[in-house]
Coordinates of C-alpha atoms in Angstrom, one line a residue:
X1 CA 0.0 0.0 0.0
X2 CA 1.2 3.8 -1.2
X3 CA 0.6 6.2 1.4
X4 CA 0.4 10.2 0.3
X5 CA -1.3 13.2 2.2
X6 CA -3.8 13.2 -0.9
X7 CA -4.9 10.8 -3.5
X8 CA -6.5 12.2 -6.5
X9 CA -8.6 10.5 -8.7
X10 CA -8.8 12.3 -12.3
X11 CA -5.8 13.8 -13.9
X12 CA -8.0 16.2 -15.8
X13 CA -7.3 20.0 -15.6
X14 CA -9.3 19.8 -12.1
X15 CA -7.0 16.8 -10.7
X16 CA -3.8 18.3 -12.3
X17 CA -4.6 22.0 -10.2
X18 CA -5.6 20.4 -7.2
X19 CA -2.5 18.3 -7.0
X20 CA -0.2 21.1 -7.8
X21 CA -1.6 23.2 -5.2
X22 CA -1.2 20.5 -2.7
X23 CA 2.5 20.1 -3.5
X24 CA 2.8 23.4 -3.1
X25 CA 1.5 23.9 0.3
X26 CA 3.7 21.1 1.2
X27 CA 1.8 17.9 1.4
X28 CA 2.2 14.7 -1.1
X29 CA -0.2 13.8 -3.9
X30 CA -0.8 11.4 -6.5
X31 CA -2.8 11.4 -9.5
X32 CA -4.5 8.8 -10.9
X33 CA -5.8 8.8 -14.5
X34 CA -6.8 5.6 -16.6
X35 CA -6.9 7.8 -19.9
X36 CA -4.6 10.6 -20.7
X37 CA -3.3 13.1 -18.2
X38 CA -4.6 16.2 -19.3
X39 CA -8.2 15.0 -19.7
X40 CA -11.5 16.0 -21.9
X41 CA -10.6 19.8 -22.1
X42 CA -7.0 18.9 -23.4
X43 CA -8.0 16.4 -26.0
X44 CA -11.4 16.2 -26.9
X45 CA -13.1 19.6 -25.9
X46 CA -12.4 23.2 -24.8
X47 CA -9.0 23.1 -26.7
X48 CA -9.5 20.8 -30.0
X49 CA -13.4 22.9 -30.2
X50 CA -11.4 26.0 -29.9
X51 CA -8.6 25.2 -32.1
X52 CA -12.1 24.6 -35.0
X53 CA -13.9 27.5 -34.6
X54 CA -11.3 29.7 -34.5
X55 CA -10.0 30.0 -38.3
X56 CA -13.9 30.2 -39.5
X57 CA -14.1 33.6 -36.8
X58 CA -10.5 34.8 -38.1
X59 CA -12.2 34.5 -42.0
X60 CA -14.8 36.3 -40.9
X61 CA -13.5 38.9 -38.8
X62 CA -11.0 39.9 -41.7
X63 CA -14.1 39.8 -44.3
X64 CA -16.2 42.3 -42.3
X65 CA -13.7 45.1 -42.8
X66 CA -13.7 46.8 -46.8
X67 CA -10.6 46.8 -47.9
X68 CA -9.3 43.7 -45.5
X69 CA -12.7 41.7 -47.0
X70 CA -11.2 41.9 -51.1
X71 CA -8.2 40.1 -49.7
X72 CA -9.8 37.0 -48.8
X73 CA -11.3 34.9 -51.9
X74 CA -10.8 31.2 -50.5
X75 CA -12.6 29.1 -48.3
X76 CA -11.1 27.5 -45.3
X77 CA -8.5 24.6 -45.7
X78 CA -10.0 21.8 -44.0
X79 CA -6.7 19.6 -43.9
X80 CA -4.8 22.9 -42.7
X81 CA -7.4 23.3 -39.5
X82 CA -7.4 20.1 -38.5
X83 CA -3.8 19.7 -38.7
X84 CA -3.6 22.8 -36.5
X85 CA -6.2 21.3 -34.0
X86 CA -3.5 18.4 -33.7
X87 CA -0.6 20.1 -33.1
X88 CA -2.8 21.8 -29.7
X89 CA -3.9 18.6 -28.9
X90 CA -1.0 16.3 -30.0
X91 CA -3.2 13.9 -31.1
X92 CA -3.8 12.6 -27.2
X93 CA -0.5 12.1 -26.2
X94 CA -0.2 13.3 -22.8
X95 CA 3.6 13.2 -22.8
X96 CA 4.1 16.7 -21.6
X97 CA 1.9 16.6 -19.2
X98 CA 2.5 13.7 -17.3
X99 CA 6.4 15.1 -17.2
X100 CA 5.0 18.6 -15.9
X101 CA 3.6 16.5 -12.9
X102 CA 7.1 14.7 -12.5
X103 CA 8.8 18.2 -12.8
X104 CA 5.8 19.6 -10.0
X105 CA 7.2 16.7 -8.2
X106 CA 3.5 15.1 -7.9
X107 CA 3.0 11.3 -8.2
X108 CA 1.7 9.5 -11.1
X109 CA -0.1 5.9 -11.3
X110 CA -2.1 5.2 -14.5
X111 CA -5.0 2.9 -14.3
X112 CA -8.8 3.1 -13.0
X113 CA -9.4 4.6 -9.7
X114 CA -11.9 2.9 -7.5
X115 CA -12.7 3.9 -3.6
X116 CA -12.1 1.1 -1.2
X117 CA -13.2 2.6 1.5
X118 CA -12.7 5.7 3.8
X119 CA -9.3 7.0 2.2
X120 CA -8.5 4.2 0.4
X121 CA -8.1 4.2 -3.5
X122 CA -7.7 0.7 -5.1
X123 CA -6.3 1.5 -8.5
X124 CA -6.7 -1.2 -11.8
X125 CA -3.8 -1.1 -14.2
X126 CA -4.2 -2.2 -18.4
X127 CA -2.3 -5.4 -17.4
X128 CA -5.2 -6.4 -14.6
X129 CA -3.0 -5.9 -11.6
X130 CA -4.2 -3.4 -8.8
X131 CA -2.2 -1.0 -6.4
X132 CA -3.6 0.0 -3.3
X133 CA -3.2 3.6 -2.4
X134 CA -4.0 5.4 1.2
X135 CA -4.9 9.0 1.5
X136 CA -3.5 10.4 4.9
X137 CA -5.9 13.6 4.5
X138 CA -7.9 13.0 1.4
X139 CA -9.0 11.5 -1.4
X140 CA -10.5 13.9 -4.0
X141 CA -12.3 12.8 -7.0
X142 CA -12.3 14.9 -10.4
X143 CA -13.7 12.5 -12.9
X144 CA -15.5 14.6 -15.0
X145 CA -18.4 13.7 -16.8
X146 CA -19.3 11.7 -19.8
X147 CA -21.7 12.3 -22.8
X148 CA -25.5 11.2 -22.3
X149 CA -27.2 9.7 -25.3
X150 CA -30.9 10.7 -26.0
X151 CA -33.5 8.2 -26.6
X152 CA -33.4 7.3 -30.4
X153 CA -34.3 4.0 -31.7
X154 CA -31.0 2.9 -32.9
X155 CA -28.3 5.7 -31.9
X156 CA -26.4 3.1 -30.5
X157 CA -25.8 0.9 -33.5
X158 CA -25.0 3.8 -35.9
X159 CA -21.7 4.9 -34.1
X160 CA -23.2 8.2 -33.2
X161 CA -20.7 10.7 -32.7
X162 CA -20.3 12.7 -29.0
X163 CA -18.1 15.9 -28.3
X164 CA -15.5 13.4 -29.0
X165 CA -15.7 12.7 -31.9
X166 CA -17.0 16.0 -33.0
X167 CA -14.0 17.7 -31.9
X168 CA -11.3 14.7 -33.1
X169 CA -13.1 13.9 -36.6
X170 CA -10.4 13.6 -39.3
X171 CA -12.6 14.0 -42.2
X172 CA -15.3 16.6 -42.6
X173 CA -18.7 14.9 -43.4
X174 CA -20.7 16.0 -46.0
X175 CA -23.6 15.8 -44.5
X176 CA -24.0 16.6 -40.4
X177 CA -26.9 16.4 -38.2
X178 CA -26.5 17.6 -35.0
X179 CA -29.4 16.5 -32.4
X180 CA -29.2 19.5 -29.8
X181 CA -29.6 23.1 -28.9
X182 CA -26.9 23.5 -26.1
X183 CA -23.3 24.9 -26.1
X184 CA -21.9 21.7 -27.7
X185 CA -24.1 21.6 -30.5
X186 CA -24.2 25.4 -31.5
X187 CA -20.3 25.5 -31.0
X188 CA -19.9 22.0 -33.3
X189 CA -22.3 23.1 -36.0
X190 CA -20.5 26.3 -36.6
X191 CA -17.4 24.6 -36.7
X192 CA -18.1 22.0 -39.1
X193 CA -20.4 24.0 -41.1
X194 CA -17.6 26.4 -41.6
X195 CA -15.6 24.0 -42.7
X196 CA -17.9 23.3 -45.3
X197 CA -20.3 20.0 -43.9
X198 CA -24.3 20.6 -45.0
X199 CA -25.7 20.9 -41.1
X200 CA -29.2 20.8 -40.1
X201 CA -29.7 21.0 -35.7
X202 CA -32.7 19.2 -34.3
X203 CA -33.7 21.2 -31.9
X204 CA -36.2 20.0 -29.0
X205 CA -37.2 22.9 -27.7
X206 CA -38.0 26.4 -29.6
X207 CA -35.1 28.0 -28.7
X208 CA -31.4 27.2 -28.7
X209 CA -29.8 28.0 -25.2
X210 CA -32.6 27.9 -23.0
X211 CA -30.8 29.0 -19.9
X212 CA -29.5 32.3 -21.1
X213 CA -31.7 35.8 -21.7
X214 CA -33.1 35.2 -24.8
X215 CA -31.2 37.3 -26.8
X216 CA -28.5 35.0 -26.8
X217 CA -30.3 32.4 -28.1
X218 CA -31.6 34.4 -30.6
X219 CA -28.2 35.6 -32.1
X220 CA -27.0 32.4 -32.1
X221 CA -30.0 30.8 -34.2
X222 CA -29.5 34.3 -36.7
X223 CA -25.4 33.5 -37.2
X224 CA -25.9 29.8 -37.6
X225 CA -28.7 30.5 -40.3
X226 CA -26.3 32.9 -42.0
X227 CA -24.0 30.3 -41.8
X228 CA -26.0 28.0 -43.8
X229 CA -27.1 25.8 -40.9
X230 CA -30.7 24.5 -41.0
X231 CA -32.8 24.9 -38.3
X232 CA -35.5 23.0 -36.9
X233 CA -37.3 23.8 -33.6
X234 CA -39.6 21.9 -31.8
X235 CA -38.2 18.5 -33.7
X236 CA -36.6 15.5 -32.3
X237 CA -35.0 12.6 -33.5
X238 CA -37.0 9.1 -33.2
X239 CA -35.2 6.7 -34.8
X240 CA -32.0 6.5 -36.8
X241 CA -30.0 3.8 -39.0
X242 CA -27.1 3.8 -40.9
X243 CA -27.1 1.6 -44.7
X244 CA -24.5 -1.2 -44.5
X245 CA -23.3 -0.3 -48.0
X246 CA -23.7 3.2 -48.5
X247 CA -22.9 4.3 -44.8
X248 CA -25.6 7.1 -45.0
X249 CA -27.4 7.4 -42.1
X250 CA -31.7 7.8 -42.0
X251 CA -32.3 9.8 -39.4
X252 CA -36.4 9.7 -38.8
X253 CA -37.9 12.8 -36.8
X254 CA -41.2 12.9 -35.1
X255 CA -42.7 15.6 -37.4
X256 CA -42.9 12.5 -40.0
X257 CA -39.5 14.0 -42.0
X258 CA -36.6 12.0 -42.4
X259 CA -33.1 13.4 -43.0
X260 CA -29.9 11.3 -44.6
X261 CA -26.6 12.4 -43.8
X262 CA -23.5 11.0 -43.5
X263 CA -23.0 11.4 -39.6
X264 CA -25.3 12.3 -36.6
X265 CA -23.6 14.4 -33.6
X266 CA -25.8 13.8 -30.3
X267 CA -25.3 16.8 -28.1
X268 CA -28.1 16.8 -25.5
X269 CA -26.2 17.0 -22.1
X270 CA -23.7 14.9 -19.9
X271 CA -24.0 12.8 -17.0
X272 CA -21.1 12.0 -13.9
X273 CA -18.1 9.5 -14.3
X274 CA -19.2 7.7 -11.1
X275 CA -20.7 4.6 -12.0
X276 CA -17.4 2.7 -11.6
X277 CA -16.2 4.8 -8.8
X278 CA -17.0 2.4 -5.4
X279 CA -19.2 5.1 -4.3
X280 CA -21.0 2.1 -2.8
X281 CA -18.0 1.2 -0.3
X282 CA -18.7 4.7 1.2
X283 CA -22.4 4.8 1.5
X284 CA -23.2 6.5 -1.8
X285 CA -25.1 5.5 -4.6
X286 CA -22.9 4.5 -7.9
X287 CA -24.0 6.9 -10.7
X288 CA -24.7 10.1 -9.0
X289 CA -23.5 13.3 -8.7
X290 CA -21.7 14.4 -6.0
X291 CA -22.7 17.4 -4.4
X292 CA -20.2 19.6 -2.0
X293 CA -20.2 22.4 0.3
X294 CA -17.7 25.8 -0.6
X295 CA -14.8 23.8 0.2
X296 CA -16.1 20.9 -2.2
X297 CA -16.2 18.6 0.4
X298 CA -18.6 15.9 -0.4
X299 CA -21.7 16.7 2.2
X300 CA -22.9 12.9 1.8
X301 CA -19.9 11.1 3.2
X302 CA -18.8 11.2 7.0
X303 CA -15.9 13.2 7.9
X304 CA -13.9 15.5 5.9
X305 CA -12.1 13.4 3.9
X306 CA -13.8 13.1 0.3
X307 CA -13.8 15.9 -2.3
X308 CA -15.0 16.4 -5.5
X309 CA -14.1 19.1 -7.8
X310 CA -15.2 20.0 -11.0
X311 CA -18.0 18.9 -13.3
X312 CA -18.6 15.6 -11.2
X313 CA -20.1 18.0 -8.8
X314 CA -22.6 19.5 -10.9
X315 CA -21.9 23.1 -9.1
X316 CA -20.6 24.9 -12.3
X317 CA -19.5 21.7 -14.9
X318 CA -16.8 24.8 -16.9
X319 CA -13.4 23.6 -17.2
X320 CA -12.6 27.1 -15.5
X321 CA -15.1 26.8 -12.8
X322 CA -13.3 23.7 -12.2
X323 CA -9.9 24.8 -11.6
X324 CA -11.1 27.8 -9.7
X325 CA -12.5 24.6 -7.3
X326 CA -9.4 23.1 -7.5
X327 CA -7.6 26.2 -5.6
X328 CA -10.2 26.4 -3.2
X329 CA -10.6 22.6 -2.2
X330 CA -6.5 22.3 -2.2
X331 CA -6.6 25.3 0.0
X332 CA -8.7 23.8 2.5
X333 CA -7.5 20.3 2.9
X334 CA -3.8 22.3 3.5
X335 CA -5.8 24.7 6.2
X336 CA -7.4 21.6 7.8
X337 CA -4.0 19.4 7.6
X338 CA -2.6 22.5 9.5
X339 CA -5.2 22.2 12.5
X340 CA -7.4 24.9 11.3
X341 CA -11.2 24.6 10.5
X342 CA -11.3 25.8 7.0
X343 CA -14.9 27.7 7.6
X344 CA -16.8 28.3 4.5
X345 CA -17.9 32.6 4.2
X346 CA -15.9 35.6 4.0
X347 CA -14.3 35.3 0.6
X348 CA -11.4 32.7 1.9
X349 CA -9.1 31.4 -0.8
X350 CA -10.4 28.0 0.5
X351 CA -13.8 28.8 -0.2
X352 CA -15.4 29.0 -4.2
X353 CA -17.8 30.8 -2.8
X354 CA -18.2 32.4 -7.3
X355 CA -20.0 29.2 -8.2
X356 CA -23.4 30.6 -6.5
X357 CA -23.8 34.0 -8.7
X358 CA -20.3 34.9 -10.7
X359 CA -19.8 32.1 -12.8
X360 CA -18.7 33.2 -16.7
X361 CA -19.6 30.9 -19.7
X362 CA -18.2 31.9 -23.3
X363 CA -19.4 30.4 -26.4
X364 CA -17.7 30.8 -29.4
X365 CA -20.1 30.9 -31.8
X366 CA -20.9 33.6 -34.8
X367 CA -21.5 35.7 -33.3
X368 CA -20.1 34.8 -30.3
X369 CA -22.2 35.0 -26.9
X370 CA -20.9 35.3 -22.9
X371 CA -22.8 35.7 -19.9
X372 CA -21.6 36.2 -16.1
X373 CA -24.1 35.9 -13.2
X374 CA -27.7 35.9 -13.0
X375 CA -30.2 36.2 -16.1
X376 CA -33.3 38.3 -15.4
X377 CA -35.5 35.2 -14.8
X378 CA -33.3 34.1 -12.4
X379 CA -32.5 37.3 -10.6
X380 CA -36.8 38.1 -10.1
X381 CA -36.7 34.1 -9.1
X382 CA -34.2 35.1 -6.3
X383 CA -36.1 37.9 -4.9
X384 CA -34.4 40.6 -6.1
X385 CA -35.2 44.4 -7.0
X386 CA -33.9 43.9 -10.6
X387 CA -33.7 46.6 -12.9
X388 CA -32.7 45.8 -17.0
X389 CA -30.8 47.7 -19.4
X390 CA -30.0 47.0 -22.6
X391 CA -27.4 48.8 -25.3
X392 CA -26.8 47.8 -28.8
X393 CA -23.3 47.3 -29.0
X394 CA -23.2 48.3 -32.7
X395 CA -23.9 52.0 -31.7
X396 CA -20.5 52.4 -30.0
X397 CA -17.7 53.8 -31.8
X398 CA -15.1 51.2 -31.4
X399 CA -17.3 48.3 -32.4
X400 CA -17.9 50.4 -35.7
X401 CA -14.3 50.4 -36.3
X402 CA -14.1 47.0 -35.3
X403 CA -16.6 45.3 -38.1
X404 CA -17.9 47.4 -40.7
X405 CA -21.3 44.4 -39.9
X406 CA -20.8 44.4 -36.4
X407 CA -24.3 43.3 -34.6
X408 CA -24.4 42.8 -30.6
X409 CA -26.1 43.7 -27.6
X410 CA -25.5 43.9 -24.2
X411 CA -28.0 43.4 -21.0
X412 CA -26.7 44.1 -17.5
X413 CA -29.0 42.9 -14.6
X414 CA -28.8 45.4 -11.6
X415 CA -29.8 44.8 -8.3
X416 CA -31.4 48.1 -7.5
X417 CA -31.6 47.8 -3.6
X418 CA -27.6 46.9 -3.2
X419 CA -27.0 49.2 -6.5
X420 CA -24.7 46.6 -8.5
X421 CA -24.7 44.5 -11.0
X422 CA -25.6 41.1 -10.9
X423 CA -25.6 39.3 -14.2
X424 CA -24.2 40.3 -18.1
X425 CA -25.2 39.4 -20.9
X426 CA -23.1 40.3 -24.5
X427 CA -23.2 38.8 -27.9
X428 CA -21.0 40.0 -31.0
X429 CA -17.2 39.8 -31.8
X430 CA -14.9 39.8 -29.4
X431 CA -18.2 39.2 -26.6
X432 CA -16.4 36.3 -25.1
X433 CA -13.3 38.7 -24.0
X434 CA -15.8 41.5 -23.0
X435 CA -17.3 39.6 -20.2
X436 CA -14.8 39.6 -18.2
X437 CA -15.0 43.1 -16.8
X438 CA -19.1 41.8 -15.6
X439 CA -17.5 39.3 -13.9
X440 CA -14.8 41.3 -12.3
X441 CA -18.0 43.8 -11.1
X442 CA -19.9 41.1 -9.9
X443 CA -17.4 39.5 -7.7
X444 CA -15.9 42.8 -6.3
X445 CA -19.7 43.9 -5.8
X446 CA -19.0 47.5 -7.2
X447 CA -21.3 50.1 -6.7
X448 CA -22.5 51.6 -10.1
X449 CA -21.9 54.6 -8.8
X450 CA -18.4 53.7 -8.2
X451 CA -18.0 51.8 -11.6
X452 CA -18.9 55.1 -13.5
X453 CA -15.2 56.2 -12.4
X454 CA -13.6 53.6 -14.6
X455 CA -13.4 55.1 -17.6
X456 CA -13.3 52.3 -21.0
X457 CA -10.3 53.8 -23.3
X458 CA -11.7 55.4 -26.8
X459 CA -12.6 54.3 -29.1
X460 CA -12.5 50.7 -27.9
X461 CA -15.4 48.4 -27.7
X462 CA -15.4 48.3 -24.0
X463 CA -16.6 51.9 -23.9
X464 CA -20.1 50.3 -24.3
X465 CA -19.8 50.0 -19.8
X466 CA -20.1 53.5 -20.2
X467 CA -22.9 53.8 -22.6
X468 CA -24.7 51.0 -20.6
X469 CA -24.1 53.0 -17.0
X470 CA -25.7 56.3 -19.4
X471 CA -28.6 54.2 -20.3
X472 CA -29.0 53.0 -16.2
X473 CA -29.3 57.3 -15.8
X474 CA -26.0 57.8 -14.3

């Protein structure tokens, strides 16, 4: 049996922070991973996504300015994006990574994690063997989570792509159809449409993005349909099969349509890596989430010895949300290993205390869409005094100069009894950069009166805070 102060399970961005912080406070920890060390983000999602959309937005962005626009007469290279994608990703291997943990002088054992029991961590190797590891202080568990497959006759027959094979493809289908309305499927249909794939998004519901302000969704359904991307709302997928010979998949809807296509992209949520976990040998039930106070501490289990950070927690499932956990939970298993009580409250750096109302999501869509904090909805839902305002971001000077076609808006949510902002919404270029400065006024609480002091240079597209704080009547 290996003994270390902490035993991590998941060598994902979550695991690798959480680890490193440990080291650094003093302690020992070892990361287990049975796949790459790096995880999803790394190989299969925020960075290979990324690494797509971003030459169809640098096309664009250089055709919406006359005299930039006459320069650029091709299409995209598909061969030339991908191969870019790989050289961010490497293709998987997690070479560099598992020699920054060496160099961070954190532990690594490869092979499936399983609890055995309060601190115990039985780990299964590819050759069948099984170390035994012991957690002096604790064991914390960043597995991530996993795609969830809807309920279509036949998805799981047709090898139905996920995120990861969306974001890993080597070839560009001809023909894509994304079932979806989420991040995943807005991101992945730009992407591949851009790239030149026919893509139609079944949509469920009659709106894509159904937990931001509407406006969001709204520009989003706009760009992909200038795009080329078909459309349909309120239309599911009911059964699907793909032709032994030809390879074209029927995908059958329940509007009495069917679509062919060459691949079908199911992007309707995800669900926790626990169901191989021995939660059972701890008291809790294989499969679930596992929910945590501020120090992400699992509440379910006895003691103070079982974390989970990151998506498997279902508090804020962003790979930056989860590394901002990371800090916090690594911070308070070094408080607690010092003798101190590592209370929750107060804004402690043990405490991510931001997953309740600060939380920033980018998407990178066209146009591109970020929000921080609470949507209206939400915000009445909580009780608050909320006032609205709204600014087209296309008004402001520097968004002018920006795009000679620029098109966004921006809504701030204000709690008018405290007299600060509490949720952002922007969409347009460079919206995923601009959010930011919400979050950074949400957090820090600042008092609009206050906020009208910091002055956005000219002419920059950030000047539309001040525009925004004009419209508010200050």
């Amino acid at each position: 049996m290996d003994t270390y102060d902490v035993v991590v399970v998941g060598g994902g961005p979550a695991g690798e922070v959480v680890a490193d912080r440990i080291a650094r406070s003093g302690l020992t920890a070892v990361v287990v991973e049975a796949e790459a060390v790096g995880g999803e983000c790394s190989y299969r999602a925020c960075v290979p996504s990324k690494a797509l959309l971003r030459p169809g937005a640098a096309r664009a962005e250089a055709r919406s300015v006359d005299g930039a626009r006459q320069a650029v007469t091709a299409a995209l290279d598909p061969a030339r994006v991908l191969d870019r994608r790989d050289r961010f990703t490497g293709r998987g291997d997690d070479t560099g990574q598992a020699d920054w943990l060496d160099g961070a002088g954190i532990a690594l054992v490869r092979g499936h994690g399983r609890l055995a029991g309060e601190r115990r961590v039985e780990v299964t190797g590819a050759d069948g063997t099984v170390r035994t590891l012991r957690a002096r202080r604790a064991v914390v568990v960043c597995t991530g989570t996993e795609p969830a497959l809807p309920s279509v006759e036949g998805l799981d027959r047709i090898g139905v792509w996920t995120s990861r094979q969306a974001t890993t493809a080597d070839v560009v289908p001809e023909r894509l159809v994304v079932i979806g309305g989420g991040v995943v499927a807005c991101e992945m249909a730009t992407a591949w449409r851009s790239l030149g794939s026919s893509v139609t998004l079944l949509v469920r519901d009659q709106a894509l993005l159904t937990g931001w302000e509407p406006c969001a969704g709204e520009e989003v359904a706009r760009g992909l349909s200038d795009l080329g991307v078909t459309i349909r709302f309120g239309v599911s997928a009911v059964r699907v099969a793909r032709d032994e010979d030809t390879r074209a998949v029927t995908v059958d809807t329940d509007d009495g349509t069917a679509l062919v296509c060459d691949e079908v992209l199911a992007a309707v949520g995800r669900r926790p890596r626990t169901a191989d976990l021995g939660l059972d040998s701890v008291g809790l039930a294989a499969g679930d989430w596992l929910p945590v106070d501020d120090t992400c501490r699992v509440t379910a289990a006895e003691g103070d010895w079982l974390h989970a950070v990151g998506d498997v927690n279902h508090r804020a499932p962003l790979t930056h949300m989860a590394k901002y956990q990371a800090r916090a939970c690594a911070a308070a298993i070094a408080e607690r290993a010092a003798g101190r009580p590592a209370a929750t409250g107060g804004r402690q750096p043990w405490s991510a205390e931001a997953d309740h109302a600060a939380v920033p999501q980018a998407v990178f869509t066209r146009p591109e869409v970020a929000s921080v904090g609470l949507t209206e909805r939400a915000a009445r839902e909580a009780g608050l005094a909320v006032r609205v305002v709204e600014y087209r971001i296309d008004d402001v000077a520097g968004a002018a100069l920006h795009a000679d076609d620029y098109r966004g808006v921006a809504r701030l949510v204000v709690d008018e009894t405290r007299g600060v902002v509490v949720g952002c919404t922007l969409t347009g270029p460079m919206a995923t950069e601009l959010i930011h400065t919400a979050t950074v006024a949400i957090v820090g609480e600042v008092p609009l009166e206050r906020l009208w002091h910091a002055v956005p240079a000219f002419p920059t597209v950030s000047e539309i805070w001040l525009r925004l704080l004009e419209a508010y009547g200050l």
